[in-house]
mmCIF file of C-alpha atoms and ligand atoms in Angstrom:
data_model
loop_
_atom_site.group_PDB
_atom_site.id
_atom_site.type_symbol
_atom_site.label_atom_id
_atom_site.label_comp_id
_atom_site.label_asym_id
_atom_site.label_seq_id
_atom_site.Cartn_x
_atom_site.Cartn_y
_atom_site.Cartn_z
ATOM 1 C CA MET H 222 13.837 -26.017 -12.725
ATOM 2 C CA ARG H 223 10.785 -25.495 -10.517
ATOM 3 C CA SER H 224 7.272 -26.628 -11.270
ATOM 4 C CA LYS H 225 5.608 -23.823 -9.325
ATOM 5 C CA PRO H 226 6.632 -20.164 -9.124
ATOM 6 C CA ASN H 227 8.079 -18.267 -6.184
ATOM 7 C CA ILE H 228 6.622 -14.866 -5.410
ATOM 8 C CA LEU H 229 7.961 -12.144 -3.160
ATOM 9 C CA VAL H 230 5.498 -9.692 -1.625
ATOM 10 C CA THR H 231 7.272 -6.644 -0.267
ATOM 11 C CA GLY H 232 6.391 -3.117 0.854
ATOM 12 C CA THR H 233 6.504 -0.832 3.880
ATOM 13 C CA PRO H 234 5.063 -2.325 7.099
ATOM 14 C CA GLY H 235 1.265 -1.949 7.071
ATOM 15 C CA THR H 236 0.802 -2.030 3.293
ATOM 16 C CA GLY H 237 -0.905 -5.433 3.520
ATOM 17 C CA LYS H 238 1.841 -7.971 2.726
ATOM 18 C CA THR H 239 0.771 -10.600 5.246
ATOM 19 C CA THR H 240 -2.972 -10.327 4.580
ATOM 20 C CA THR H 241 -2.440 -10.408 0.810
ATOM 21 C CA SER H 242 0.084 -13.273 0.941
ATOM 22 C CA ALA H 243 -2.140 -15.371 3.206
ATOM 23 C CA ALA H 244 -5.094 -14.933 0.833
ATOM 24 C CA VAL H 245 -2.992 -15.889 -2.199
ATOM 25 C CA ALA H 246 -1.561 -18.906 -0.361
ATOM 26 C CA GLU H 247 -5.070 -20.029 0.542
ATOM 27 C CA ALA H 248 -6.249 -19.735 -3.070
ATOM 28 C CA THR H 249 -3.213 -21.334 -4.723
ATOM 29 C CA ASN H 250 -1.671 -23.725 -2.188
ATOM 30 C CA LEU H 251 1.569 -21.782 -2.267
ATOM 31 C CA ARG H 252 3.514 -21.949 0.995
ATOM 32 C CA HIS H 253 3.336 -18.602 2.822
ATOM 33 C CA ILE H 254 6.666 -17.676 4.375
ATOM 34 C CA ASN H 255 6.554 -14.658 6.670
ATOM 35 C CA ILE H 256 10.236 -13.770 7.118
ATOM 36 C CA GLY H 257 9.626 -11.931 10.403
ATOM 37 C CA ASP H 258 7.979 -15.006 11.942
ATOM 38 C CA LEU H 259 10.643 -17.336 10.533
ATOM 39 C CA VAL H 260 13.443 -15.195 11.970
ATOM 40 C CA ARG H 261 11.792 -15.170 15.389
ATOM 41 C CA ASP H 262 10.801 -18.864 15.461
ATOM 42 C CA LYS H 263 14.104 -20.239 14.146
ATOM 43 C CA LYS H 264 16.245 -17.563 15.829
ATOM 44 C CA LEU H 265 17.847 -16.460 12.556
ATOM 45 C CA HIS H 266 18.946 -13.174 14.107
ATOM 46 C CA ASP H 267 21.774 -11.495 15.990
ATOM 47 C CA GLY H 268 19.661 -10.191 18.852
ATOM 48 C CA TRP H 269 17.095 -7.459 19.393
ATOM 49 C CA ASP H 270 17.611 -3.885 18.207
ATOM 50 C CA ASP H 271 16.231 -1.684 21.006
ATOM 51 C CA GLN H 272 16.228 1.435 18.870
ATOM 52 C CA LEU H 273 14.457 -0.010 15.832
ATOM 53 C CA GLU H 274 12.401 -2.371 18.025
ATOM 54 C CA CYS H 275 12.983 -5.390 15.830
ATOM 55 C CA TYR H 276 15.331 -8.356 15.497
ATOM 56 C CA VAL H 277 18.622 -7.821 13.703
ATOM 57 C CA ILE H 278 18.081 -10.300 10.880
ATOM 58 C CA ASN H 279 20.989 -12.576 10.048
ATOM 59 C CA GLU H 280 20.537 -12.530 6.282
ATOM 60 C CA ASP H 281 22.932 -15.417 5.622
ATOM 61 C CA LEU H 282 21.066 -17.675 8.039
ATOM 62 C CA VAL H 283 17.732 -16.766 6.433
ATOM 63 C CA CYS H 284 19.026 -17.514 2.925
ATOM 64 C CA ASP H 285 20.564 -20.831 4.042
ATOM 65 C CA GLU H 286 17.343 -21.808 5.788
ATOM 66 C CA LEU H 287 15.246 -21.176 2.667
ATOM 67 C CA GLU H 288 17.538 -22.302 -0.174
ATOM 68 C CA GLU H 289 16.127 -25.805 -0.569
ATOM 69 C CA ILE H 290 12.439 -24.951 -0.545
ATOM 70 C CA MET H 291 12.985 -21.982 -2.813
ATOM 71 C CA GLU H 292 14.650 -24.300 -5.324
ATOM 72 C CA GLU H 293 11.562 -26.495 -5.084
ATOM 73 C CA GLY H 294 9.268 -23.554 -5.885
ATOM 74 C CA GLY H 295 5.723 -22.853 -4.762
ATOM 75 C CA ASN H 296 6.483 -20.205 -2.139
ATOM 76 C CA ILE H 297 5.055 -16.782 -1.404
ATOM 77 C CA VAL H 298 7.563 -14.859 0.693
ATOM 78 C CA ASP H 299 6.416 -11.857 2.733
ATOM 79 C CA HIS H 300 9.002 -9.309 3.897
ATOM 80 C CA HIS H 301 9.557 -5.544 4.197
ATOM 81 C CA GLY H 302 12.862 -5.814 2.358
ATOM 82 C CA CYS H 303 14.138 -7.665 -0.651
ATOM 83 C CA ASP H 304 17.768 -6.844 -1.399
ATOM 84 C CA PHE H 305 19.405 -9.782 0.386
ATOM 85 C CA PHE H 306 17.536 -12.642 -1.309
ATOM 86 C CA PRO H 307 19.152 -14.249 -4.373
ATOM 87 C CA GLU H 308 17.660 -12.729 -7.521
ATOM 88 C CA ARG H 309 17.147 -16.199 -9.050
ATOM 89 C CA TRP H 310 14.667 -17.185 -6.322
ATOM 90 C CA PHE H 311 11.755 -15.087 -7.551
ATOM 91 C CA ASP H 312 9.578 -15.182 -10.643
ATOM 92 C CA ARG H 313 7.555 -12.176 -9.493
ATOM 93 C CA VAL H 314 8.202 -9.369 -7.014
ATOM 94 C CA VAL H 315 5.085 -7.507 -5.890
ATOM 95 C CA VAL H 316 5.563 -4.145 -4.169
ATOM 96 C CA LEU H 317 2.461 -3.065 -2.236
ATOM 97 C CA GLN H 318 1.917 0.675 -1.863
ATOM 98 C CA THR H 319 -0.464 2.595 0.378
ATOM 99 C CA GLU H 320 -1.469 6.228 0.471
ATOM 100 C CA ASN H 321 0.260 8.051 3.375
ATOM 101 C CA SER H 322 -2.780 9.003 5.429
ATOM 102 C CA VAL H 323 -4.240 5.494 5.107
ATOM 103 C CA LEU H 324 -0.929 3.942 6.130
ATOM 104 C CA TYR H 325 -0.617 6.369 9.043
ATOM 105 C CA ASP H 326 -3.964 5.190 10.428
ATOM 106 C CA ARG H 327 -3.109 1.510 9.966
ATOM 107 C CA LEU H 328 0.238 1.821 11.730
ATOM 108 C CA SER H 329 -1.215 3.923 14.556
ATOM 109 C CA LYS H 330 -3.842 1.239 15.091
ATOM 110 C CA ARG H 331 -1.036 -1.299 15.266
ATOM 111 C CA GLY H 332 0.459 0.741 18.102
ATOM 112 C CA TYR H 333 3.272 2.417 16.202
ATOM 113 C CA SER H 334 4.150 5.942 17.343
ATOM 114 C CA GLY H 335 7.024 8.414 17.398
ATOM 115 C CA ALA H 336 10.090 7.680 15.282
ATOM 116 C CA LYS H 337 8.916 4.198 14.379
ATOM 117 C CA LEU H 338 5.729 5.623 12.871
ATOM 118 C CA THR H 339 7.353 8.540 11.020
ATOM 119 C CA ASN H 340 10.218 6.367 9.714
ATOM 120 C CA ASN H 341 7.751 4.004 8.112
ATOM 121 C CA ILE H 342 5.649 6.811 6.629
ATOM 122 C CA GLU H 343 8.809 8.342 5.154
ATOM 123 C CA CYS H 344 9.827 4.941 3.826
ATOM 124 C CA GLU H 345 6.503 4.875 1.954
ATOM 125 C CA ILE H 346 6.673 8.502 0.767
ATOM 126 C CA PHE H 347 10.127 7.965 -0.727
ATOM 127 C CA GLN H 348 9.105 4.628 -2.274
ATOM 128 C CA VAL H 349 12.096 2.955 -0.641
ATOM 129 C CA LEU H 350 10.844 -0.591 -1.232
ATOM 130 C CA LEU H 351 9.986 0.019 -4.886
ATOM 131 C CA GLU H 352 13.468 1.374 -5.465
ATOM 132 C CA GLU H 353 15.035 -1.531 -3.580
ATOM 133 C CA ALA H 354 13.041 -3.999 -5.698
ATOM 134 C CA ASN H 355 13.980 -2.237 -8.929
ATOM 135 C CA ASP H 356 17.639 -2.238 -7.902
ATOM 136 C CA SER H 357 17.570 -5.933 -6.985
ATOM 137 C CA TYR H 358 15.413 -7.648 -9.643
ATOM 138 C CA PRO H 359 14.877 -7.442 -13.411
ATOM 139 C CA GLU H 360 12.403 -4.770 -14.499
ATOM 140 C CA GLU H 361 9.904 -7.285 -15.911
ATOM 141 C CA THR H 362 9.794 -9.150 -12.573
ATOM 142 C CA VAL H 363 8.767 -6.161 -10.414
ATOM 143 C CA VAL H 364 5.141 -5.004 -10.181
ATOM 144 C CA ALA H 365 3.816 -2.217 -7.938
ATOM 145 C CA MET H 366 0.239 -2.587 -6.669
ATOM 146 C CA LYS H 367 -1.895 -0.056 -4.830
ATOM 147 C CA SER H 368 -3.171 -1.378 -1.478
ATOM 148 C CA ASP H 369 -5.416 1.349 -0.007
ATOM 149 C CA SER H 370 -8.768 -0.395 0.193
ATOM 150 C CA ILE H 371 -10.374 -3.823 0.487
ATOM 151 C CA ASP H 372 -11.239 -3.559 -3.212
ATOM 152 C CA ASP H 373 -7.543 -3.034 -3.975
ATOM 153 C CA MET H 374 -6.658 -6.020 -1.823
ATOM 154 C CA ASN H 375 -9.192 -8.281 -3.538
ATOM 155 C CA ARG H 376 -7.999 -7.175 -6.950
ATOM 156 C CA ASN H 377 -4.352 -7.759 -6.026
ATOM 157 C CA VAL H 378 -5.098 -11.220 -4.653
ATOM 158 C CA ALA H 379 -7.013 -12.102 -7.835
ATOM 159 C CA THR H 380 -4.219 -10.795 -10.075
ATOM 160 C CA ILE H 381 -1.491 -12.693 -8.235
ATOM 161 C CA THR H 382 -3.606 -15.873 -7.991
ATOM 162 C CA ASP H 383 -4.311 -15.755 -11.701
ATOM 163 C CA TRP H 384 -0.671 -15.259 -12.415
ATOM 164 C CA VAL H 385 0.321 -18.275 -10.271
ATOM 165 C CA ARG H 386 -2.229 -20.493 -12.005
ATOM 166 C CA THR H 387 -1.048 -19.628 -15.510
ATOM 167 C CA TRP H 388 2.677 -19.632 -14.724
ATOM 168 C CA ARG H 389 4.859 -22.005 -16.717
ATOM 169 C CA SER H 390 8.560 -22.406 -16.204
ATOM 170 C CA THR H 391 10.539 -20.892 -19.049
ATOM 171 C CA ALA H 392 13.833 -22.233 -17.746
HETATM 172 P P1 ADP F 250 1.990 -5.902 6.519
HETATM 173 O O1 ADP F 250 2.138 -7.392 6.568
HETATM 174 O O2 ADP F 250 2.448 -5.318 5.209
HETATM 175 O O3 ADP F 250 2.613 -5.192 7.671
HETATM 176 P P2 ADP F 250 -0.788 -6.445 7.125
HETATM 177 O O4 ADP F 250 -1.222 -7.440 6.106
HETATM 178 O O5 ADP F 250 -0.467 -6.961 8.480
HETATM 179 O O6 ADP F 250 0.425 -5.562 6.573
HETATM 180 O O7 ADP F 250 -1.927 -5.350 7.203
HETATM 181 C C1 ADP F 250 -1.931 -4.346 8.219
HETATM 182 C C2 ADP F 250 -3.357 -3.971 8.567
HETATM 183 O O8 ADP F 250 -3.939 -3.244 7.488
HETATM 184 C C3 ADP F 250 -4.276 -5.169 8.791
HETATM 185 O O9 ADP F 250 -5.179 -4.837 9.804
HETATM 186 C C4 ADP F 250 -4.963 -5.345 7.454
HETATM 187 O O10 ADP F 250 -6.228 -5.923 7.591
HETATM 188 C C5 ADP F 250 -5.059 -3.911 6.956
HETATM 189 N N1 ADP F 250 -4.961 -3.839 5.493
HETATM 190 C C6 ADP F 250 -3.897 -4.230 4.756
HETATM 191 N N2 ADP F 250 -4.098 -3.987 3.451
HETATM 192 C C7 ADP F 250 -5.325 -3.428 3.353
HETATM 193 C C8 ADP F 250 -6.110 -2.933 2.253
HETATM 194 N N3 ADP F 250 -5.674 -2.984 0.984
HETATM 195 N N4 ADP F 250 -7.332 -2.424 2.534
HETATM 196 C C9 ADP F 250 -7.782 -2.369 3.797
HETATM 197 N N5 ADP F 250 -7.091 -2.802 4.886
HETATM 198 C C10 ADP F 250 -5.873 -3.334 4.669
HETATM 199 MN MN1 MN F 251 3.340 -8.582 7.957
#
């Protein structure tokens, strides 16, 4: 039984996972775990994928690395995928969503182009992450949140923060 909740923030790259998670962590003292950074820093991967331009995540290594602190609770995990984490880890799964043209501009600014850019826009259009979350977690755990503007971001941070503060273990 954990005394603080674990939250997963997921969504297509550029939807605001890291910014949102960092703000929630700051307001609540949850531990922000950016899976991309963790994989790079602790080498929890099987090398670099030249085509996708990212590390090939070793999902077993990531889950082993995090098991203990997830049992403890009090984590906000930030990743553009969610189907390989144990379902029991998370009390809330937030799926951030951004309007296509807004996302296009954000990813272009980040230097994405070509296939990498269009793949991510398609991922957002087809709501891939929302479907993955709904396939992987109970319906009442998954919440989609619009992340187009700063107002959206502030509202999402306030909603999640409020939720963390009022959370009580039901286990
Ligand atoms: P992710 O971690 O999902 O890839 P980031 O948090 O790194 O996304 O955000 C990508 C960029 O978009 C950053 O420059 C961030 O400031 C901006 N951004 C993210 N969400 C919003 C939002 N709701 N409104 C305005 N800008 C945003
Ligand atoms: Mn990020």
